[in-house]
Coordinates of C-alpha atoms and ligand atoms in Angstrom, one line a residue:
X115 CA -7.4 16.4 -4.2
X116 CA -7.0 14.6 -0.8
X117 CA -10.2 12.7 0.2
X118 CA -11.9 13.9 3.3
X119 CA -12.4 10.3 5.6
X120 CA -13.7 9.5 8.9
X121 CA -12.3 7.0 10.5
X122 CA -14.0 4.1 11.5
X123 CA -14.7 4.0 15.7
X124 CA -15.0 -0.2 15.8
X125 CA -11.3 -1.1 14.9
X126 CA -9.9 -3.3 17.5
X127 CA -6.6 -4.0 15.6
X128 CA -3.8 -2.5 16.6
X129 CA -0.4 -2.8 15.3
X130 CA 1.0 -4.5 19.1
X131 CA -2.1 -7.2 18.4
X132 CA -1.5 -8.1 14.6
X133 CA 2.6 -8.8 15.0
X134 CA 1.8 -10.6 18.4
X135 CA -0.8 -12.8 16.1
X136 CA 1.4 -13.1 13.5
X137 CA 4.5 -14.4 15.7
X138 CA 2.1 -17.0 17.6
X139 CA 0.7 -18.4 14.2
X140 CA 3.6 -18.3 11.9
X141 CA 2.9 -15.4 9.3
X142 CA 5.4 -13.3 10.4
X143 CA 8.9 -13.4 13.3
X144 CA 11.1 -11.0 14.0
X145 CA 14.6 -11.4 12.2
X146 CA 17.8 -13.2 13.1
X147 CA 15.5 -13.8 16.3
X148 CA 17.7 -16.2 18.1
X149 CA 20.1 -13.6 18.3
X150 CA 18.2 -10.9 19.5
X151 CA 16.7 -10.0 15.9
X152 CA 18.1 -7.3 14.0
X153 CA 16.3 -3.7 13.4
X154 CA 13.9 -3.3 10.6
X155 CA 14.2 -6.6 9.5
X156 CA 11.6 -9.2 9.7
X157 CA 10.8 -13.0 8.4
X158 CA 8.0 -14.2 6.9
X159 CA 6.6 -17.9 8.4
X160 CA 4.8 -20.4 6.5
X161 CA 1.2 -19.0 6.9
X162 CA 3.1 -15.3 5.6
X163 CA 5.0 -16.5 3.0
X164 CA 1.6 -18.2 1.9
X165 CA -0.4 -14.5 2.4
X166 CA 2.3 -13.1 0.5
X167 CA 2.0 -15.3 -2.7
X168 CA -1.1 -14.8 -3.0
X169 CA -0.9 -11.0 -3.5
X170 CA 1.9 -11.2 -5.6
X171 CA 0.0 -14.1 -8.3
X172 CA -3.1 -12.1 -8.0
X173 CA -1.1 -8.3 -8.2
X174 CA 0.7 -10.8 -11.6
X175 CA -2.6 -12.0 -12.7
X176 CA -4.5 -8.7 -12.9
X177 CA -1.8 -6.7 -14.7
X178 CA -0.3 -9.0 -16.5
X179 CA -2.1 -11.7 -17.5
X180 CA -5.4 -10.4 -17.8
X181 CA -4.4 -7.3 -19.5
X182 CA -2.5 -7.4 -23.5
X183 CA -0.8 -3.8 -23.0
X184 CA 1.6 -5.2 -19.7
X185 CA 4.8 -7.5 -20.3
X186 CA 6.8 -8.8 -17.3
X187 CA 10.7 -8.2 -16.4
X188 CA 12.3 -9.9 -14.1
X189 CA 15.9 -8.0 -13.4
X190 CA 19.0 -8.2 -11.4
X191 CA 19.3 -6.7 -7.8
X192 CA 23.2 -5.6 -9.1
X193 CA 23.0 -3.1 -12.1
X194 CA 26.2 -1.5 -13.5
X195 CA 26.2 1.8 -11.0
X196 CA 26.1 4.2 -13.8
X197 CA 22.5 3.3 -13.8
X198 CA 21.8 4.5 -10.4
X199 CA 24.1 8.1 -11.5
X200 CA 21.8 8.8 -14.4
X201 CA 18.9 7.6 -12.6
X202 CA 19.7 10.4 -9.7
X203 CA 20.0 8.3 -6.9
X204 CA 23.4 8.8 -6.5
X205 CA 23.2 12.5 -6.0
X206 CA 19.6 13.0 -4.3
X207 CA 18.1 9.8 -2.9
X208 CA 18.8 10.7 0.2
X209 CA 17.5 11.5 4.2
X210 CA 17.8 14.3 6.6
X211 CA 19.7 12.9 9.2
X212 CA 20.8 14.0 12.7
X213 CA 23.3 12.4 15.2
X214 CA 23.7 13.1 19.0
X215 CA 27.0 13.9 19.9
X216 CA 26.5 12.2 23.2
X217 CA 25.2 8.7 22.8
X218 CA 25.2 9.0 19.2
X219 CA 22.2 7.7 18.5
X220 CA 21.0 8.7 14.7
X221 CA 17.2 10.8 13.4
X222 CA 15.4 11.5 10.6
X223 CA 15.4 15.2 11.0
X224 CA 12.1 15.3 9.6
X225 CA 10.1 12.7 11.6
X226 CA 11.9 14.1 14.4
X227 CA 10.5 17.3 13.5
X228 CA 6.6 15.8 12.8
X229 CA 6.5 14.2 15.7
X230 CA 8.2 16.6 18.2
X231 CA 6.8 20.0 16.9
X232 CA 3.8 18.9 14.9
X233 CA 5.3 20.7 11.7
X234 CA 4.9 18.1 8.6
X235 CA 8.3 19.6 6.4
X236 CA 8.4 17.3 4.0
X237 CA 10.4 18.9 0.6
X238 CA 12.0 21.4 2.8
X239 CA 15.5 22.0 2.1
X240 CA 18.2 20.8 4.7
X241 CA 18.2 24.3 5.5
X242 CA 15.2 25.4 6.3
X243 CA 15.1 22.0 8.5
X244 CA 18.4 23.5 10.3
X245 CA 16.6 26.6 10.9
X246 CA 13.4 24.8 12.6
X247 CA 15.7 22.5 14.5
X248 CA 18.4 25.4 15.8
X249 CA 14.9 27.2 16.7
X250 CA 13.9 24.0 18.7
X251 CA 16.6 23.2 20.4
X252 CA 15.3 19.7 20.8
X253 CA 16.9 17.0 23.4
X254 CA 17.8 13.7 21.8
X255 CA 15.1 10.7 22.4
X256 CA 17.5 8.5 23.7
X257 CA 19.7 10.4 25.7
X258 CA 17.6 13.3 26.4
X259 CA 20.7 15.7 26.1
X260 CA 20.4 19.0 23.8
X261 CA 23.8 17.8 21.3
X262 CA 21.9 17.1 18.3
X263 CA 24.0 18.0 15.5
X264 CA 22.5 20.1 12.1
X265 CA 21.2 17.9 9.2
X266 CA 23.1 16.5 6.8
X267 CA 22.0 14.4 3.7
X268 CA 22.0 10.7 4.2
X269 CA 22.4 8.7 1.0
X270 CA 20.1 5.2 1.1
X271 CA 21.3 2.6 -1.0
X272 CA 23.0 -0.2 0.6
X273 CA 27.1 -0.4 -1.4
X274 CA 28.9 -3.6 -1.9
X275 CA 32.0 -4.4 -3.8
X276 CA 31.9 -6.9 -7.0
X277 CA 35.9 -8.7 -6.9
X278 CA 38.0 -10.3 -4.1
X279 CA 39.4 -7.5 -3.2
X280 CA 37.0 -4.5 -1.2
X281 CA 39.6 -1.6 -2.2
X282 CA 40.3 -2.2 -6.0
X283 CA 36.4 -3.8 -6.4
X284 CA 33.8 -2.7 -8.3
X285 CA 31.4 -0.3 -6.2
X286 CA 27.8 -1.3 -6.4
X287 CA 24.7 -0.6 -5.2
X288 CA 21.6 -2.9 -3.9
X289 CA 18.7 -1.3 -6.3
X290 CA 16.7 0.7 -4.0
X291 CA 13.5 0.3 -6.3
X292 CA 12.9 -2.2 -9.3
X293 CA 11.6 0.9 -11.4
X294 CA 15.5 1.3 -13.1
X295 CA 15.7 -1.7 -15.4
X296 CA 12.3 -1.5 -16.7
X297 CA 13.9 1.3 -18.3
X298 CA 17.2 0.2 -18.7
X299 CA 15.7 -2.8 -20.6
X300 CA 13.1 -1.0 -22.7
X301 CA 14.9 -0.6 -25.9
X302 CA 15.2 -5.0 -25.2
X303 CA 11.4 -5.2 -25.2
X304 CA 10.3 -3.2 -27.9
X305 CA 12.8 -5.1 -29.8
X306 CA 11.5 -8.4 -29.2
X307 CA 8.0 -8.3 -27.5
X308 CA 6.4 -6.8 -30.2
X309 CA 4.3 -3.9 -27.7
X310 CA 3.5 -0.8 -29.2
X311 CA 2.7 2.6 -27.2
X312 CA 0.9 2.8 -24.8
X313 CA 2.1 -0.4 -22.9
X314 CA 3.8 -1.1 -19.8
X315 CA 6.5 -3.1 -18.1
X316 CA 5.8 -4.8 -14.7
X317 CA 8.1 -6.3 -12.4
X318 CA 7.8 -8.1 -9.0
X319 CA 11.2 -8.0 -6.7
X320 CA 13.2 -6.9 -3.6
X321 CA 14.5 -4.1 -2.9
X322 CA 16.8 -2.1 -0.2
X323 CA 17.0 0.8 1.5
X324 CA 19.2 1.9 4.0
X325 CA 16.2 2.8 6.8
X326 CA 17.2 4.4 10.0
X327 CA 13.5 5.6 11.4
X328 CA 12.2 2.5 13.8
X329 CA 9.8 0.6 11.3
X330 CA 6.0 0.0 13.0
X331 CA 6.5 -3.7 12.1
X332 CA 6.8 -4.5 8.7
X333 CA 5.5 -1.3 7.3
X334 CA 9.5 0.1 7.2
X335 CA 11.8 -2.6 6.1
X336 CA 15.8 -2.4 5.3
X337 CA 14.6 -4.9 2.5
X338 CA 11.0 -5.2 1.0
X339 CA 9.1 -6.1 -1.8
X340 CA 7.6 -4.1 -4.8
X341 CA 5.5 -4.4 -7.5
X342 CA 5.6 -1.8 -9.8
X343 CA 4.7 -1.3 -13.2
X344 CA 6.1 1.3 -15.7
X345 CA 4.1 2.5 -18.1
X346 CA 4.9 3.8 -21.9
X347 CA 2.6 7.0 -22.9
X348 CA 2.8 9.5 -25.8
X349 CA 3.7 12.2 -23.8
X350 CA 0.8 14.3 -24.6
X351 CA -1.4 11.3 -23.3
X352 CA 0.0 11.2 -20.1
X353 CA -2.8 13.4 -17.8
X354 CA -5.3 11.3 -18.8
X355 CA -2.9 7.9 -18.3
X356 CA -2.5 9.3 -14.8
X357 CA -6.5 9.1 -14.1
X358 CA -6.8 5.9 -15.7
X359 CA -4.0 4.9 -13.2
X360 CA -5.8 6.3 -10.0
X361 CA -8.7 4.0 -10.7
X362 CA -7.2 1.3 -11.6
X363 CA -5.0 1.4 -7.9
X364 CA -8.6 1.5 -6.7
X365 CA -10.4 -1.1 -8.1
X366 CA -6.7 -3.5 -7.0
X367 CA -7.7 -2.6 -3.0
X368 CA -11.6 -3.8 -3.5
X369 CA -10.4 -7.0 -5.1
X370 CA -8.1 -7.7 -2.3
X371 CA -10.7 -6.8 0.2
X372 CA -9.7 -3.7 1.4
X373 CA -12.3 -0.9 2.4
X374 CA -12.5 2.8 0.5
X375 CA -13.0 3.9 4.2
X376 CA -9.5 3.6 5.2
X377 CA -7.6 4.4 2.0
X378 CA -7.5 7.9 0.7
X379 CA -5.5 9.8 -2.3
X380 CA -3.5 12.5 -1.2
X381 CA -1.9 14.8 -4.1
X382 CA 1.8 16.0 -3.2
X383 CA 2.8 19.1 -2.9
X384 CA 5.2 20.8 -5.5
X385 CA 8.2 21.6 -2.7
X386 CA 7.7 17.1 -2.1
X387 CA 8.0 15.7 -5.6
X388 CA 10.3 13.2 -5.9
X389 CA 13.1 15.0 -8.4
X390 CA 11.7 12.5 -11.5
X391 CA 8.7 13.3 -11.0
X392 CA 6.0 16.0 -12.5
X393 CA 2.5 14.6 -10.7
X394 CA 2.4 12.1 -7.6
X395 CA -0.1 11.1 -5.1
X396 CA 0.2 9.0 -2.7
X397 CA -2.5 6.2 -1.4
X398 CA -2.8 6.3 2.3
X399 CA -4.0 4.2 4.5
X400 CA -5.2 5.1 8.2
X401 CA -3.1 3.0 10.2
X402 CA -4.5 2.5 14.0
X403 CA -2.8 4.5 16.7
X404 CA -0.3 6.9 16.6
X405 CA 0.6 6.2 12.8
X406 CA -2.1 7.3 11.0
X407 CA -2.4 8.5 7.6
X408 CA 1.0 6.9 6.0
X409 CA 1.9 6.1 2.6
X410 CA 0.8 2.5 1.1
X411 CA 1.3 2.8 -2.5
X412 CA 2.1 5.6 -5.2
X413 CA 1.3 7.1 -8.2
X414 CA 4.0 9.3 -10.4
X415 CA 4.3 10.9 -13.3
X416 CA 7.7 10.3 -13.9
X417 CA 8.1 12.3 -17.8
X418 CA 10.4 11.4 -19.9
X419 CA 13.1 11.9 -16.9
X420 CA 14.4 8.4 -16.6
X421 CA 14.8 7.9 -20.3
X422 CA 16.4 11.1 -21.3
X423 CA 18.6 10.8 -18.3
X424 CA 19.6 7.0 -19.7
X425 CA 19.7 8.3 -23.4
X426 CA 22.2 10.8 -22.6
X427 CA 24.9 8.8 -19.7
X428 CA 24.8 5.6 -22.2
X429 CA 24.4 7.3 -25.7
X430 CA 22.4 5.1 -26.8
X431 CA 18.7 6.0 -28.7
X432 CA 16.2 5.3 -27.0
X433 CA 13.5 7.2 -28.4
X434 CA 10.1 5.1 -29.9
X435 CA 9.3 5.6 -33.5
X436 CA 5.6 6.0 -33.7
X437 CA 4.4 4.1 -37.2
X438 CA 0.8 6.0 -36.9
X439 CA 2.2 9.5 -36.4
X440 CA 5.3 8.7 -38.1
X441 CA 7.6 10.3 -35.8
X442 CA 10.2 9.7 -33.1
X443 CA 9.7 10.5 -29.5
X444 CA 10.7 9.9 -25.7
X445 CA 7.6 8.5 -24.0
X446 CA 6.4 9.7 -20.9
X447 CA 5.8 7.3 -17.9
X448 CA 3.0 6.6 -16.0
X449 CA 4.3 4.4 -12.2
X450 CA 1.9 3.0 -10.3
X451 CA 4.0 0.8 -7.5
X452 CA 2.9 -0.8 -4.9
X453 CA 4.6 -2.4 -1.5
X454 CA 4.0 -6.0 -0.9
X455 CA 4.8 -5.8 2.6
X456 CA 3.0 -2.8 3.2
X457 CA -0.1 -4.5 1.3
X458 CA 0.4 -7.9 3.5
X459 CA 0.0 -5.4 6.9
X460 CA -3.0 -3.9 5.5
X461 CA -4.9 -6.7 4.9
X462 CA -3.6 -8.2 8.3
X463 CA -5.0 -4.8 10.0
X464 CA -8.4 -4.8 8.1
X465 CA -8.8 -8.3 8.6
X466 CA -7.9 -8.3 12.5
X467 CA -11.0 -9.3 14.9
X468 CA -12.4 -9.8 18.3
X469 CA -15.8 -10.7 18.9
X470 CA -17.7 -12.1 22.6
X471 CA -18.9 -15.5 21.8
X472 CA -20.1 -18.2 24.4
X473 CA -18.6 -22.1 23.9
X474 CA -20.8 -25.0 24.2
X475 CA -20.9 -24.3 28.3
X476 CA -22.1 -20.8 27.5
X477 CA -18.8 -19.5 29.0
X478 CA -17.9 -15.9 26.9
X479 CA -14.6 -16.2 25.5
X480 CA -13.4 -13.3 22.8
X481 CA -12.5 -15.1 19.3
X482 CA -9.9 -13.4 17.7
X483 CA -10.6 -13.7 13.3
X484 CA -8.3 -12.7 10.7
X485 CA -11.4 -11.5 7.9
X486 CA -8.9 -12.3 5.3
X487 CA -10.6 -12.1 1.7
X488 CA -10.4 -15.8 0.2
X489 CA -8.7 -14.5 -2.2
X490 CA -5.5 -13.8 -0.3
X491 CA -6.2 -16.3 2.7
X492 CA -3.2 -18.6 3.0
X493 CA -5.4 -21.8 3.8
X494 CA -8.9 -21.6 1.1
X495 CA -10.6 -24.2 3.8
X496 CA -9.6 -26.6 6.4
X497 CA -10.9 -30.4 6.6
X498 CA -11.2 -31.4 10.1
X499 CA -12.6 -35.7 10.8
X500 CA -15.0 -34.9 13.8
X501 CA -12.7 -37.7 15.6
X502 CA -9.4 -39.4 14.3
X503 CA -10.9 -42.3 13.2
X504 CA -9.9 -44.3 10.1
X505 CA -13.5 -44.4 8.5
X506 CA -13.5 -40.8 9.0
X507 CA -10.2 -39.7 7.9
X508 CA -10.4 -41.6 4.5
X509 CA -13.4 -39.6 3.7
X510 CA -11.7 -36.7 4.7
X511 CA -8.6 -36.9 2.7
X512 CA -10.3 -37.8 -0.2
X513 CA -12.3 -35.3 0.3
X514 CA -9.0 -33.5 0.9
X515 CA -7.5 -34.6 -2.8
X516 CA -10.5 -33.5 -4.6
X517 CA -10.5 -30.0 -3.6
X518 CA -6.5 -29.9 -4.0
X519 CA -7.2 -31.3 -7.6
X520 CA -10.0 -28.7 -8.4
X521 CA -8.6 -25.5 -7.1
X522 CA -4.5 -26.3 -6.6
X523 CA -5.2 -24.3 -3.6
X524 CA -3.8 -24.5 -0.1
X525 CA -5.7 -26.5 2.1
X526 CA -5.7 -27.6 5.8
X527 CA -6.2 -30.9 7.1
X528 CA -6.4 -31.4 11.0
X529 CA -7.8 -34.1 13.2
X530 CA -6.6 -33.8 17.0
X531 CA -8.5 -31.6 19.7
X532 CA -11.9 -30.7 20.3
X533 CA -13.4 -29.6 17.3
X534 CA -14.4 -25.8 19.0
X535 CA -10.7 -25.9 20.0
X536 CA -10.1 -26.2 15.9
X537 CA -12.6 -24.2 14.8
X538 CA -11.0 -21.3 16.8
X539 CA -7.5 -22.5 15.7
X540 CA -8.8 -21.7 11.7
X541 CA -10.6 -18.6 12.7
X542 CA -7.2 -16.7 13.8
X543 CA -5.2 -17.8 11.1
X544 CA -8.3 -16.3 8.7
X545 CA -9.3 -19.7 6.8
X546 CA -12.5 -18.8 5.6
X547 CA -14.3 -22.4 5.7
X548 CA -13.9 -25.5 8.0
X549 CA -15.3 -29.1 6.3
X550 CA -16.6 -31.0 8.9
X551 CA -16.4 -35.0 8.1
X552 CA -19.0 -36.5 10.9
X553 CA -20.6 -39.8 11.2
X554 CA -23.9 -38.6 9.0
X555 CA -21.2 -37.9 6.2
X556 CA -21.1 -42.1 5.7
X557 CA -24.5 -41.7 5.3
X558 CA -25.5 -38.8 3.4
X559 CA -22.4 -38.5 1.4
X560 CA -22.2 -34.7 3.0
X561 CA -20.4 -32.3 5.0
X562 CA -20.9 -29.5 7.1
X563 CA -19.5 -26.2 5.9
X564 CA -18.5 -23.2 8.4
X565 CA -18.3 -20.0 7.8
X566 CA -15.5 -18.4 9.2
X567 CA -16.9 -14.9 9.6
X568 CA -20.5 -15.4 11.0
X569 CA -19.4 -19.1 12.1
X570 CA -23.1 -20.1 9.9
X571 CA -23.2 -23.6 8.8
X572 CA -24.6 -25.5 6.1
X573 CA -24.7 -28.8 5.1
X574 CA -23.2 -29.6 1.6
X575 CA -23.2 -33.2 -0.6
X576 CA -19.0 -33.8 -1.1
X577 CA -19.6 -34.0 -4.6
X578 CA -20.8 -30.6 -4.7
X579 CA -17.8 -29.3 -2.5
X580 CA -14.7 -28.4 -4.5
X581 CA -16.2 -26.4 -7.6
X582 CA -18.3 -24.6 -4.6
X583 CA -15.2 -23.8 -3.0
X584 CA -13.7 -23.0 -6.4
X585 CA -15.8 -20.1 -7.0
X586 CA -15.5 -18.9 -3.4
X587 CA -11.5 -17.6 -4.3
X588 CA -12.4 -17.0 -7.4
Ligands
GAP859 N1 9.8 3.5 -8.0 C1 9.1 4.4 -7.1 C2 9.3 4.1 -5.7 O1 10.2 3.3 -5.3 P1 8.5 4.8 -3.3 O2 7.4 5.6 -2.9 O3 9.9 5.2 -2.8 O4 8.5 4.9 -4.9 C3 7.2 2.6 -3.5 O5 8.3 3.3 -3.0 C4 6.5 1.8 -2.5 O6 7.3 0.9 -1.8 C5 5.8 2.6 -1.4 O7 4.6 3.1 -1.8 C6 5.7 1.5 -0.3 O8 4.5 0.7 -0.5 C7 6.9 0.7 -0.5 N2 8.0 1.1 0.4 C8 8.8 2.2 0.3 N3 9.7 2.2 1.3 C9 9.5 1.0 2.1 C10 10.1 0.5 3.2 N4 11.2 1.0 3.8 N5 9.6 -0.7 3.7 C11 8.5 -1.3 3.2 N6 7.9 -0.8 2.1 C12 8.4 0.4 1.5

């Protein structure tokens, strides 16, 4: 069922460009920078954090509050660690690792694998990795010495200790997805919420994961972000849940601006299942360069795994009484998750733009734009006084107010440098307008409006203004 796509040929981002952008203009820096940052771990700025928000309310707002079948949860990252035993984790969430007895640097043995011999082996067993590695006979990538030990399993969650004391402490993990307490608080919220089947349970939160492979900027992260959303099916329901699903993940990357052309749906393999699950498929998305094809978001059918495992360790029931068919059952569930990182770098990389202009001296100079879809710009529009007078600046922050009080959105207001200087500024952080307060404005009671992507302007009475900018994010 994996789409056939052809890339692309224009894309000028690259993954170097975007993080180099996103340092300079405060979206994104490298973590615990001062001290020479620390692997895999990465901080969102002011303009990212903002990015960020805006696909989590909008990721809320379309599941959520726009739907009548999807309640929210919001859990602890600490859960009692007989969760994470029943759940599987414990026993199989877990990496193919191998060391180098020399410098002891430590591999994924499969990425070492895909990207040394070509071979993709994901859902191999350990062994039959040992067997293509012993073949190989690869040198380490640090070193360069043959001393790479056999795989061994590599267990991901991050452990901490609840109590004073590390030795007679409670061991705990850090949840490596939010999935587990949806289910370990259904039996809660069909108590109280008053959903029926089929309904779902969303949650927004961090998780953590114990990542050793070198993480292409923030699409790898020790901790991240996921939404996901678990969803309650009679279990002979469930195929045609699964569908309903695959569109749905669709029609959530057009609303966010992100072409079909770079996203496919790629079905998994029996032999790579995840061991919950009895369907996935994975949404890729053609990352530039070397990375290609990687995982953005995915899609499982996860059975009635996760409840009859919890059923059984906790003894309680959790089994639905269906009033229609008058009968008890385990539901089966539908999980559509999705990164909020790995959405964040894909709307950075579709957004990412260079283009040949000539200033006002008919010098070429290459803009650089961030095509960020209103909708998920950080700043909706910028006002920007022609000079830094007082006549115009009043105008402009009143303008300023009445947008703020029409939209609540985030809004820009600057009023040193040359205006081109400005314009440019606005254009690589991806602000979609610019609001130009000139002299005529005293006059006419207008402004002029830019357009960030073809840099067309149009003139605009300020009354007219916020409800048009309204409907632009709408
Ligand atoms: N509950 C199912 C689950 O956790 P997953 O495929 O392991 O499934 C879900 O993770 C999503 O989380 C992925 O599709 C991806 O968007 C994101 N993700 C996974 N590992 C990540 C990492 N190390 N850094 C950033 N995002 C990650």
């Amino acid at each position: 069922m994996t789409d056939v796509k052809t890339p692309r040929p224009t894309r000028v981002a690259t993954m170097e460009k975007v993080a180099a952008l996103c340092k300079r203009r405060g979206y994104v820096y490298p973590g615990s920078d001062i001290y020479g940052g620390l692997a895999n771990t990465w901080d969102y700025g002011p303009l990212g954090i903002e990015l960020k928000r805006n696909v989590k309310d909008l990721w809320w707002r379309t599941f959520v509050h726009r739907r009548r079948d999807i309640v929210g949860l919001d859990a602890s990252i600490l859960m009692n660690p007989r969760v994470w035993e029943a759940s599987g984790h414990v026993a199989g969430f877990s990496d193919p690792m191998v060391d180098c007895r020399t410098c002891k640097s430590r591999f994924r043995a499969d990425h070492l694998i895909e990207e040394r011999l070509g071979t993709n082996v994901e859902g191999k067993s350990t062994a039959e990795m040992n067997a293509v590695l012993a073949e190989a006979n690869l040198p380490c990538q640090v070193c360069g010495n043959r001393t790479l030990t056999e795989a061994r399993q590599f267990n991901m969650m991050f452990q901490t200790t609840i109590g004073p004391v590390t030795e007679s402490g409670l061991k705990v993990y850090l949840r490596p997805e939010t999935a587990q307490a949806m289910f370990i608080q259904y039996k809660n919220i069909l108590a109280t919420a008053r959903v029926k089947v089929p309904f779902g349970i969303a949650q927004i939160g961090k998780v953590f994961r114990n990542e050793i492979t070198p993480g292409n900027f923030i699409f790898r992260l020790l901790e991240f972000e996921q939404m996901e959303i678990e969803f309650f099916v009679k279990p002979d329901e469930a195929a045609s849940a699964f569908e309903t699903w695959v569109a749905e993940m669709r029609a959530w990357l057009r609303l966010i601006g992100v072409e079909d052309e770079y996203v496919r749906v790629r079905e998994h393999g029996k032999e790579e299942l995840s061991h919950y699950s009895d369907r996935t498929v994975d949404f890729e998305y053609l990352f530039p360069g070397a990375m290609g094809w990687k995982e953005l978001y995915g899609l499982a059918n996860r059975t009635d795994f996760d409840l009859s495992h919890h059923q059984e360790t906790s003894g309680e029931d959790l089994t639905y009484f269906d009033q229609v068919e008058n009968r008890r059952y385990l539901p089966y569930v539908i999980e559509p998750t999705f990164g909020v990182d790995r959405t964040c770098l894909i709307l950075l990389l579709e957004a990412y733009d260079e283009e040949e202009v000539a200033d006002v001296n008919g010098k070429v100079e290459t803009r650089v734009v961030l095509r960020l879809h209103p909708r998920v710009a950080p700043y909706k529009a910028a006002i920007l006084p022609l000079m830094k007078k007082p006549e115009l600046t009043e105008v402009a922050w009143r303008l300023f107010d009445a947008i703020q009080e029409k939209t609540a959105a985030l809004i820009d207001y600057d009023e040193t440098g040359n205006i081109g200087r400005r314009y440019r500024r606005q254009d690589e952080i991806g602000t979609p307008f610019c609001l130009t307060v000139d002299y005529d404005s005293l006059d006419d009671m207008a402004v002029t409006i830019r357009d960030r992507d073809d840099m067309s302007q149009q003139r605009m009475t300020i009354a007219e203004v916020p409800e048009w900018i309204r409907q632009q994010i709408a």
